[in-house]
PDB file of C-alpha atoms in Angstrom:
ATOM      1  CA  MET A   1       4.560  35.607-114.191  1.00  0.00           C
ATOM      2  CA  LEU A   2       7.122  33.089-113.329  1.00  0.00           C
ATOM      3  CA  GLU A   3       9.504  35.768-112.163  1.00  0.00           C
ATOM      4  CA  THR A   4       6.921  37.290-109.893  1.00  0.00           C
ATOM      5  CA  LEU A   5       6.261  33.987-108.177  1.00  0.00           C
ATOM      6  CA  LEU A   6       9.921  33.458-107.547  1.00  0.00           C
ATOM      7  CA  ILE A   7      10.329  36.839-105.878  1.00  0.00           C
ATOM      8  CA  ARG A   8       7.360  36.209-103.625  1.00  0.00           C
ATOM      9  CA  SER A   9       8.658  32.878-102.600  1.00  0.00           C
ATOM     10  CA  ARG A  10      11.975  34.415-101.559  1.00  0.00           C
ATOM     11  CA  ALA A  11      10.159  36.877 -99.245  1.00  0.00           C
ATOM     12  CA  VAL A  12       8.776  34.071 -97.115  1.00  0.00           C
ATOM     13  CA  PRO A  13      11.460  32.793 -94.711  1.00  0.00           C
ATOM     14  CA  PRO A  14      11.985  29.108 -94.928  1.00  0.00           C
ATOM     15  CA  GLU A  15      10.805  26.964 -92.022  1.00  0.00           C
ATOM     16  CA  PRO A  16      13.729  25.472 -90.099  1.00  0.00           C
ATOM     17  CA  PRO A  17      14.066  21.782 -90.479  1.00  0.00           C
ATOM     18  CA  ARG A  18      12.833  19.677 -87.543  1.00  0.00           C
ATOM     19  CA  ARG A  19      15.019  17.055 -86.026  1.00  0.00           C
ATOM     20  CA  ARG A  20      13.545  13.650 -85.852  1.00  0.00           C
ATOM     21  CA  GLY A  21      12.382  12.845 -82.318  1.00  0.00           C
ATOM     22  CA  ALA A  22      12.672  16.435 -80.991  1.00  0.00           C
ATOM     23  CA  THR A  23       9.713  17.978 -79.142  1.00  0.00           C
ATOM     24  CA  SER A  24       9.045  21.390 -77.742  1.00  0.00           C
ATOM     25  CA  VAL A  25       8.279  21.720 -73.925  1.00  0.00           C
ATOM     26  CA  GLY A  26       6.223  24.581 -72.582  1.00  0.00           C
ATOM     27  CA  PRO A  27       6.515  26.315 -69.170  1.00  0.00           C
ATOM     28  CA  GLU A  28       3.549  24.417 -67.698  1.00  0.00           C
ATOM     29  CA  ARG A  29       4.992  21.027 -68.606  1.00  0.00           C
ATOM     30  CA  ASP A  30       8.335  22.082 -67.034  1.00  0.00           C
ATOM     31  CA  ARG A  31       6.606  22.769 -63.704  1.00  0.00           C
ATOM     32  CA  PHE A  32       5.079  19.295 -63.636  1.00  0.00           C
ATOM     33  CA  GLY A  33       8.498  17.800 -64.243  1.00  0.00           C
ATOM     34  CA  VAL A  34       9.991  19.632 -61.239  1.00  0.00           C
ATOM     35  CA  LEU A  35       7.076  18.532 -59.056  1.00  0.00           C
ATOM     36  CA  ARG A  36       7.521  14.933 -60.095  1.00  0.00           C
ATOM     37  CA  GLY A  37      11.204  15.180 -59.246  1.00  0.00           C
ATOM     38  CA  VAL A  38      10.504  16.565 -55.804  1.00  0.00           C
ATOM     39  CA  LEU A  39       7.891  13.917 -55.083  1.00  0.00           C
ATOM     40  CA  SER A  40      10.150  11.137 -56.244  1.00  0.00           C
ATOM     41  CA  ALA A  41      12.861  12.349 -53.808  1.00  0.00           C
ATOM     42  CA  VAL A  42      10.574  12.117 -50.730  1.00  0.00           C
ATOM     43  CA  PRO A  43      11.122   8.901 -48.629  1.00  0.00           C
ATOM     44  CA  TRP A  44       7.471   7.965 -48.501  1.00  0.00           C
ATOM     45  CA  LEU A  45       8.052   4.775 -46.533  1.00  0.00           C
ATOM     46  CA  GLN A  46       9.739   6.635 -43.684  1.00  0.00           C
ATOM     47  CA  VAL A  47       7.143   9.413 -43.774  1.00  0.00           C
ATOM     48  CA  GLY A  48       4.322   6.903 -43.584  1.00  0.00           C
ATOM     49  CA  LEU A  49       5.973   5.005 -40.750  1.00  0.00           C
ATOM     50  CA  GLY A  50       6.575   8.219 -38.794  1.00  0.00           C
ATOM     51  CA  ALA A  51       2.996   9.370 -39.276  1.00  0.00           C
ATOM     52  CA  THR A  52       1.740   5.989 -38.091  1.00  0.00           C
ATOM     53  CA  ILE A  53       3.886   6.160 -34.945  1.00  0.00           C
ATOM     54  CA  VAL A  54       2.691   9.691 -34.163  1.00  0.00           C
ATOM     55  CA  LEU A  55      -0.906   8.629 -34.631  1.00  0.00           C
ATOM     56  CA  LEU A  56      -0.504   5.590 -32.402  1.00  0.00           C
ATOM     57  CA  ALA A  57       1.267   7.656 -29.727  1.00  0.00           C
ATOM     58  CA  ALA A  58      -1.602  10.126 -29.767  1.00  0.00           C
ATOM     59  CA  MET A  59      -4.144   7.333 -29.438  1.00  0.00           C
ATOM     60  CA  VAL A  60      -2.437   5.471 -26.545  1.00  0.00           C
ATOM     61  CA  PRO A  61      -3.517   7.897 -23.747  1.00  0.00           C
ATOM     62  CA  TRP A  62      -7.021   8.020 -25.133  1.00  0.00           C
ATOM     63  CA  ALA A  63      -7.240   4.235 -25.452  1.00  0.00           C
ATOM     64  CA  THR A  64      -5.702   3.741 -21.975  1.00  0.00           C
ATOM     65  CA  ASP A  65      -8.189   6.147 -20.432  1.00  0.00           C
ATOM     66  CA  ARG A  66     -11.095   4.409 -22.135  1.00  0.00           C
ATOM     67  CA  LEU A  67      -9.794   1.003 -21.000  1.00  0.00           C
ATOM     68  CA  LEU A  68      -9.321   2.091 -17.384  1.00  0.00           C
ATOM     69  CA  THR A  69     -12.737   3.722 -17.394  1.00  0.00           C
ATOM     70  CA  ALA A  70     -14.272   0.499 -18.636  1.00  0.00           C
ATOM     71  CA  MET A  71     -12.387  -1.586 -16.024  1.00  0.00           C
ATOM     72  CA  ASP A  72     -12.688   0.843 -13.093  1.00  0.00           C
ATOM     73  CA  GLN A  73     -14.812   0.100 -10.084  1.00  0.00           C
ATOM     74  CA  GLN A  74     -15.115   1.108  -6.457  1.00  0.00           C
ATOM     75  CA  ILE A  75     -12.778   0.161  -3.619  1.00  0.00           C
ATOM     76  CA  ILE A  76     -14.746  -2.372  -1.609  1.00  0.00           C
ATOM     77  CA  ALA A  77     -12.326  -3.343   1.211  1.00  0.00           C
ATOM     78  CA  VAL A  78      -9.104  -2.431   2.996  1.00  0.00           C
ATOM     79  CA  ASP A  79      -6.631  -4.961   4.409  1.00  0.00           C
ATOM     80  CA  VAL A  80      -4.199  -3.767   7.111  1.00  0.00           C
ATOM     81  CA  ARG A  81      -1.088  -5.642   8.217  1.00  0.00           C
ATOM     82  CA  GLY A  82       1.586  -4.846  10.786  1.00  0.00           C
ATOM     83  CA  ASP A  83       2.846  -5.459  14.322  1.00  0.00           C
ATOM     84  CA  PHE A  84       0.869  -3.115  16.547  1.00  0.00           C
ATOM     85  CA  VAL A  85       1.647  -1.938  20.067  1.00  0.00           C
ATOM     86  CA  GLY A  86       0.456   1.649  20.278  1.00  0.00           C
ATOM     87  CA  ASP A  87      -2.011   1.678  17.398  1.00  0.00           C
ATOM     88  CA  SER A  88      -4.284  -1.140  16.208  1.00  0.00           C
ATOM     89  CA  SER A  89      -5.257  -2.718  12.910  1.00  0.00           C
ATOM     90  CA  VAL A  90      -8.919  -1.960  13.622  1.00  0.00           C
ATOM     91  CA  ALA A  91      -8.219   1.750  14.143  1.00  0.00           C
ATOM     92  CA  VAL A  92      -6.100   1.959  10.979  1.00  0.00           C
ATOM     93  CA  GLU A  93      -8.765   0.111   8.968  1.00  0.00           C
ATOM     94  CA  ARG A  94     -11.347   2.542  10.275  1.00  0.00           C
ATOM     95  CA  ALA A  95      -9.186   5.485   9.185  1.00  0.00           C
ATOM     96  CA  ALA A  96      -8.533   3.956   5.757  1.00  0.00           C
ATOM     97  CA  GLY A  97     -12.237   3.245   5.396  1.00  0.00           C
ATOM     98  CA  ALA A  98     -12.645   6.811   4.168  1.00  0.00           C
ATOM     99  CA  TRP A  99     -11.481   5.549   0.744  1.00  0.00           C
ATOM    100  CA  ILE A 100     -14.004   2.710   0.487  1.00  0.00           C
ATOM    101  CA  GLY A 101     -16.406   3.486  -2.324  1.00  0.00           C
ATOM    102  CA  LYS A 102     -13.923   5.624  -4.213  1.00  0.00           C
ATOM    103  CA  SER A 103     -12.427   4.862  -7.623  1.00  0.00           C
ATOM    104  CA  TYR A 104     -10.019   1.920  -7.668  1.00  0.00           C
ATOM    105  CA  PHE A 105      -7.758   3.502 -10.299  1.00  0.00           C
ATOM    106  CA  ALA A 106      -8.280   7.218  -9.626  1.00  0.00           C
ATOM    107  CA  THR A 107      -7.551   7.041  -5.880  1.00  0.00           C
ATOM    108  CA  ASP A 108      -4.177   8.647  -5.132  1.00  0.00           C
ATOM    109  CA  LEU A 109      -2.198   6.108  -3.090  1.00  0.00           C
ATOM    110  CA  ALA A 110       0.279   8.816  -2.030  1.00  0.00           C
ATOM    111  CA  GLU A 111      -2.614  10.674  -0.413  1.00  0.00           C
ATOM    112  CA  VAL A 112      -3.681   7.549   1.466  1.00  0.00           C
ATOM    113  CA  LYS A 113      -0.087   6.975   2.633  1.00  0.00           C
ATOM    114  CA  ALA A 114       0.347  10.588   3.798  1.00  0.00           C
ATOM    115  CA  GLU A 115      -2.933  10.534   5.721  1.00  0.00           C
ATOM    116  CA  LEU A 116      -2.069   7.310   7.569  1.00  0.00           C
ATOM    117  CA  GLU A 117       1.436   8.534   8.416  1.00  0.00           C
ATOM    118  CA  ARG A 118      -0.104  11.463  10.291  1.00  0.00           C
ATOM    119  CA  ARG A 119      -1.191   9.007  12.983  1.00  0.00           C
ATOM    120  CA  PRO A 120       1.096   9.448  16.049  1.00  0.00           C
ATOM    121  CA  TRP A 121       2.265   5.827  16.224  1.00  0.00           C
ATOM    122  CA  VAL A 122       2.757   5.256  12.486  1.00  0.00           C
ATOM    123  CA  ALA A 123       6.338   5.493  11.238  1.00  0.00           C
ATOM    124  CA  SER A 124       5.547   4.492   7.640  1.00  0.00           C
ATOM    125  CA  ALA A 125       2.657   3.135   5.587  1.00  0.00           C
ATOM    126  CA  ALA A 126       2.971   1.191   2.318  1.00  0.00           C
ATOM    127  CA  VAL A 127      -0.218   1.170   0.240  1.00  0.00           C
ATOM    128  CA  ARG A 128      -0.925  -0.862  -2.893  1.00  0.00           C
ATOM    129  CA  ARG A 129      -3.896  -1.867  -5.016  1.00  0.00           C
ATOM    130  CA  VAL A 130      -5.079  -5.483  -5.119  1.00  0.00           C
ATOM    131  CA  TRP A 131      -7.375  -6.313  -8.026  1.00  0.00           C
ATOM    132  CA  PRO A 132     -10.289  -6.173  -8.303  1.00  0.00           C
ATOM    133  CA  GLY A 133     -11.236  -3.707  -5.558  1.00  0.00           C
ATOM    134  CA  ARG A 134      -9.034  -3.799  -2.467  1.00  0.00           C
ATOM    135  CA  LEU A 135      -6.320  -1.706  -0.858  1.00  0.00           C
ATOM    136  CA  GLU A 136      -3.552  -3.500   1.020  1.00  0.00           C
ATOM    137  CA  ILE A 137      -1.762  -1.458   3.697  1.00  0.00           C
ATOM    138  CA  ASP A 138       1.429  -2.388   5.556  1.00  0.00           C
ATOM    139  CA  ILE A 139       2.031  -0.354   8.718  1.00  0.00           C
ATOM    140  CA  ARG A 140       5.367   0.038  10.516  1.00  0.00           C
ATOM    141  CA  GLU A 141       5.049   1.564  13.965  1.00  0.00           C
ATOM    142  CA  LYS A 142       7.507   3.832  15.726  1.00  0.00           C
ATOM    143  CA  LYS A 143       9.642   1.992  18.262  1.00  0.00           C
ATOM    144  CA  PRO A 144       9.768   3.986  21.513  1.00  0.00           C
ATOM    145  CA  LEU A 145      13.188   4.304  23.113  1.00  0.00           C
ATOM    146  CA  ALA A 146      12.390   6.389  26.191  1.00  0.00           C
ATOM    147  CA  TYR A 147       9.964   8.803  27.773  1.00  0.00           C
ATOM    148  CA  TRP A 148      10.738  12.438  27.080  1.00  0.00           C
ATOM    149  CA  THR A 149       9.860  15.744  28.661  1.00  0.00           C
ATOM    150  CA  ASP A 150       6.137  16.535  29.161  1.00  0.00           C
ATOM    151  CA  GLY A 151       5.005  12.926  28.776  1.00  0.00           C
ATOM    152  CA  ARG A 152       6.136  12.556  25.194  1.00  0.00           C
ATOM    153  CA  LEU A 153       7.967   9.581  23.750  1.00  0.00           C
ATOM    154  CA  VAL A 154      11.173   9.541  21.748  1.00  0.00           C
ATOM    155  CA  SER A 155      11.590   6.850  19.107  1.00  0.00           C
ATOM    156  CA  ARG A 156      14.747   4.902  18.363  1.00  0.00           C
ATOM    157  CA  SER A 157      15.294   7.130  15.353  1.00  0.00           C
ATOM    158  CA  GLY A 158      15.212  10.237  17.554  1.00  0.00           C
ATOM    159  CA  GLU A 159      11.701  11.396  16.658  1.00  0.00           C
ATOM    160  CA  LEU A 160       9.607  12.998  19.391  1.00  0.00           C
ATOM    161  CA  PHE A 161       5.906  12.191  19.362  1.00  0.00           C
ATOM    162  CA  LEU A 162       2.918  12.482  21.668  1.00  0.00           C
ATOM    163  CA  PRO A 163       0.398   9.652  21.269  1.00  0.00           C
ATOM    164  CA  PRO A 164      -2.812   9.586  23.292  1.00  0.00           C
ATOM    165  CA  ASN A 165      -1.616   6.423  25.064  1.00  0.00           C
ATOM    166  CA  PRO A 166       2.114   6.758  25.820  1.00  0.00           C
ATOM    167  CA  GLU A 167       1.811   4.399  28.783  1.00  0.00           C
ATOM    168  CA  VAL A 168       1.510   1.383  26.462  1.00  0.00           C
ATOM    169  CA  ALA A 169       5.231   1.753  25.794  1.00  0.00           C
ATOM    170  CA  GLY A 170       5.797   0.125  29.184  1.00  0.00           C
ATOM    171  CA  ARG A 171       8.820   0.560  31.379  1.00  0.00           C
ATOM    172  CA  LEU A 172      11.394   2.737  29.595  1.00  0.00           C
ATOM    173  CA  PRO A 173      14.224   5.092  30.644  1.00  0.00           C
ATOM    174  CA  ARG A 174      13.404   8.764  31.068  1.00  0.00           C
ATOM    175  CA  LEU A 175      15.331  11.297  29.034  1.00  0.00           C
ATOM    176  CA  ALA A 176      15.003  15.061  29.185  1.00  0.00           C
ATOM    177  CA  GLY A 177      16.501  18.089  27.517  1.00  0.00           C
ATOM    178  CA  PRO A 178      15.896  20.750  24.898  1.00  0.00           C
ATOM    179  CA  ASP A 179      14.037  19.281  21.912  1.00  0.00           C
ATOM    180  CA  GLU A 180      16.699  20.415  19.468  1.00  0.00           C
ATOM    181  CA  ARG A 181      19.329  18.381  21.345  1.00  0.00           C
ATOM    182  CA  VAL A 182      17.364  15.142  21.548  1.00  0.00           C
ATOM    183  CA  ARG A 183      19.830  13.181  19.381  1.00  0.00           C
ATOM    184  CA  GLU A 184      22.737  14.326  21.553  1.00  0.00           C
ATOM    185  CA  VAL A 185      20.914  13.122  24.680  1.00  0.00           C
ATOM    186  CA  ILE A 186      20.165   9.769  23.054  1.00  0.00           C
ATOM    187  CA  SER A 187      23.787   9.302  22.001  1.00  0.00           C
ATOM    188  CA  MET A 188      25.078  10.099  25.494  1.00  0.00           C
ATOM    189  CA  ALA A 189      22.462   7.836  27.103  1.00  0.00           C
ATOM    190  CA  ARG A 190      23.375   4.877  24.904  1.00  0.00           C
ATOM    191  CA  ALA A 191      27.086   5.244  25.636  1.00  0.00           C
ATOM    192  CA  MET A 192      26.530   5.444  29.394  1.00  0.00           C
ATOM    193  CA  SER A 193      23.992   2.606  29.441  1.00  0.00           C
ATOM    194  CA  ASP A 194      26.370   0.242  27.662  1.00  0.00           C
ATOM    195  CA  GLN A 195      29.196   1.039  30.045  1.00  0.00           C
ATOM    196  CA  LEU A 196      27.031   0.767  33.173  1.00  0.00           C
ATOM    197  CA  ALA A 197      25.824  -2.666  32.115  1.00  0.00           C
ATOM    198  CA  GLY A 198      29.393  -3.915  32.321  1.00  0.00           C
ATOM    199  CA  TYR A 199      29.404  -3.134  36.046  1.00  0.00           C
ATOM    200  CA  GLY A 200      25.986  -4.550  36.780  1.00  0.00           C
ATOM    201  CA  LEU A 201      24.379  -1.123  36.997  1.00  0.00           C
ATOM    202  CA  GLY A 202      21.089  -0.329  35.284  1.00  0.00           C
ATOM    203  CA  PHE A 203      20.425   2.870  33.390  1.00  0.00           C
ATOM    204  CA  ALA A 204      17.197   4.682  34.365  1.00  0.00           C
ATOM    205  CA  GLY A 205      17.505   8.137  32.852  1.00  0.00           C
ATOM    206  CA  LEU A 206      19.572  11.098  31.726  1.00  0.00           C
ATOM    207  CA  SER A 207      18.739  14.782  31.916  1.00  0.00           C
ATOM    208  CA  LEU A 208      20.325  17.716  30.088  1.00  0.00           C
ATOM    209  CA  GLU A 209      19.417  21.092  31.554  1.00  0.00           C
ATOM    210  CA  GLN A 210      18.950  24.173  29.417  1.00  0.00           C
ATOM    211  CA  ARG A 211      22.234  25.600  30.700  1.00  0.00           C
ATOM    212  CA  GLY A 212      24.068  22.391  29.673  1.00  0.00           C
ATOM    213  CA  ALA A 213      24.422  20.426  32.938  1.00  0.00           C
ATOM    214  CA  TRP A 214      24.013  16.623  32.798  1.00  0.00           C
ATOM    215  CA  THR A 215      22.497  14.411  35.498  1.00  0.00           C
ATOM    216  CA  LEU A 216      22.458  10.611  35.308  1.00  0.00           C
ATOM    217  CA  THR A 217      19.976   8.395  37.158  1.00  0.00           C
ATOM    218  CA  LEU A 218      20.652   4.707  37.813  1.00  0.00           C
ATOM    219  CA  SER A 219      18.004   2.030  38.094  1.00  0.00           C
ATOM    220  CA  ASN A 220      18.787   1.646  41.827  1.00  0.00           C
ATOM    221  CA  GLY A 221      17.815   5.289  42.349  1.00  0.00           C
ATOM    222  CA  ILE A 222      21.320   6.774  42.670  1.00  0.00           C
ATOM    223  CA  GLU A 223      21.622  10.220  41.073  1.00  0.00           C
ATOM    224  CA  VAL A 224      24.992  11.147  39.544  1.00  0.00           C
ATOM    225  CA  VAL A 225      25.640  14.850  38.929  1.00  0.00           C
ATOM    226  CA  LEU A 226      28.058  15.342  36.015  1.00  0.00           C
ATOM    227  CA  GLY A 227      27.815  19.080  35.346  1.00  0.00           C
ATOM    228  CA  ARG A 228      28.565  20.860  32.090  1.00  0.00           C
ATOM    229  CA  ASP A 229      32.275  20.317  31.454  1.00  0.00           C
ATOM    230  CA  LYS A 230      34.355  17.157  30.941  1.00  0.00           C
ATOM    231  CA  VAL A 231      31.229  15.036  31.269  1.00  0.00           C
ATOM    232  CA  GLU A 232      32.842  11.862  29.899  1.00  0.00           C
ATOM    233  CA  GLN A 233      35.827  12.182  32.264  1.00  0.00           C
ATOM    234  CA  ARG A 234      33.556  12.761  35.257  1.00  0.00           C
ATOM    235  CA  PHE A 235      31.475   9.748  34.317  1.00  0.00           C
ATOM    236  CA  GLU A 236      34.648   7.623  34.131  1.00  0.00           C
ATOM    237  CA  ARG A 237      35.672   8.928  37.560  1.00  0.00           C
ATOM    238  CA  PHE A 238      32.317   7.921  39.019  1.00  0.00           C
ATOM    239  CA  ILE A 239      32.714   4.415  37.546  1.00  0.00           C
ATOM    240  CA  THR A 240      36.175   4.106  39.132  1.00  0.00           C
ATOM    241  CA  VAL A 241      34.983   5.291  42.552  1.00  0.00           C
ATOM    242  CA  TYR A 242      31.947   3.053  42.395  1.00  0.00           C
ATOM    243  CA  GLU A 243      33.986  -0.012  41.536  1.00  0.00           C
ATOM    244  CA  ASN A 244      36.599   0.592  44.244  1.00  0.00           C
ATOM    245  CA  ARG A 245      34.615   2.165  47.078  1.00  0.00           C
ATOM    246  CA  LEU A 246      30.867   2.168  46.580  1.00  0.00           C
ATOM    247  CA  ALA A 247      29.915  -1.204  45.095  1.00  0.00           C
ATOM    248  CA  SER A 248      29.764  -2.832  48.525  1.00  0.00           C
ATOM    249  CA  ARG A 249      27.637  -0.004  49.942  1.00  0.00           C
ATOM    250  CA  VAL A 250      25.477   0.778  46.944  1.00  0.00           C
ATOM    251  CA  ASP A 251      22.254   0.431  48.938  1.00  0.00           C
ATOM    252  CA  GLU A 252      23.396   3.271  51.205  1.00  0.00           C
ATOM    253  CA  VAL A 253      24.147   5.793  48.443  1.00  0.00           C
ATOM    254  CA  SER A 254      21.621   8.470  47.532  1.00  0.00           C
ATOM    255  CA  ARG A 255      23.576  10.898  45.342  1.00  0.00           C
ATOM    256  CA  VAL A 256      27.054  11.253  43.864  1.00  0.00           C
ATOM    257  CA  ASP A 257      28.472  14.608  42.756  1.00  0.00           C
ATOM    258  CA  ALA A 258      31.279  14.060  40.263  1.00  0.00           C
ATOM    259  CA  ARG A 259      31.988  17.718  39.532  1.00  0.00           C
ATOM    260  CA  TYR A 260      35.179  17.666  41.632  1.00  0.00           C
ATOM    261  CA  SER A 261      38.597  17.546  39.992  1.00  0.00           C
ATOM    262  CA  ASN A 262      40.115  14.801  42.174  1.00  0.00           C
ATOM    263  CA  GLY A 263      37.172  12.726  43.356  1.00  0.00           C
ATOM    264  CA  VAL A 264      33.450  12.686  44.050  1.00  0.00           C
ATOM    265  CA  ALA A 265      31.166  13.776  46.860  1.00  0.00           C
ATOM    266  CA  VAL A 266      28.818  11.095  48.144  1.00  0.00           C
ATOM    267  CA  GLN A 267      25.506  11.787  49.814  1.00  0.00           C
ATOM    268  CA  TRP A 268      24.311   8.860  51.917  1.00  0.00           C
ATOM    269  CA  LYS A 269      20.724   7.870  52.429  1.00  0.00           C
ATOM    270  CA  SER A 270      21.244   8.094  56.200  1.00  0.00           C
ATOM    271  CA  ASP A 271      22.304  11.718  55.828  1.00  0.00           C
ATOM    272  CA  VAL A 272      19.167  12.460  53.837  1.00  0.00           C
ATOM    273  CA  ALA A 273      17.025  10.773  56.476  1.00  0.00           C
ATOM    274  CA  THR A 274      18.744  12.733  59.273  1.00  0.00           C
ATOM    275  CA  ALA A 275      18.320  16.026  57.439  1.00  0.00           C
ATOM    276  CA  ALA A 276      14.651  15.408  56.767  1.00  0.00           C
ATOM    277  CA  PRO A 277      12.355  17.364  59.117  1.00  0.00           C
ATOM    278  CA  LYS A 278      10.450  15.280  61.630  1.00  0.00           C
ATOM    279  CA  SER A 279       6.705  15.468  61.597  1.00  0.00           C
TER     280      SER A 279
END
């Protein structure tokens, strides 16, 4: 019986010895360990700060809109400032009155500016809000330089415009020419006017015909024909002849034709009177 027990005991494999402190880890517990490692590697402070910034950025437009809505009210008055000659502060205020009663914050100031600058005399309009419910408008008018063809005015910047009251511009020179050459006419007029002033002659007007011929008019009524070619040289020749021969008889001169190569042709007022038909 003893022998039989010994044989049976040999058939059962011995259990391997366990090391002190050793544990067995299953697949599920391994997964939790990896997850903990991943989570511990995440910079939670930076993530939290970034999420907070994104949230605040998303809330700013909403909060701003709610604040402006709470503060908004109607435009109750318009103040207009400027030095007026052709237009008037009353007329501009009346035009800007279309925005009274509209939203103080929602009103598009660029739209107000564009509408006012459509007025013939207005060169520029600066519009700003004044809390709690006013619009302040600064107007700069166009400065007329001369009368232009068909009753229009030309500004000092070379802009042609047709106001309903061009006569308020007062006494100005008269310029004429193709619209697309207005700046050329202005440049020539300024040069001639400055030079004439040095000889005591006033500038009254300058005309450029479609075919390119120039005609100068002095304030004493003398007409100077300069033609199409060598206009500056012909003008200089007229100045020379005037200074040497015509200054003492200026009241007798009606017209000077400077289109000659070596001099000028003078038409006297007496000749015009003689040629005029008698009634």
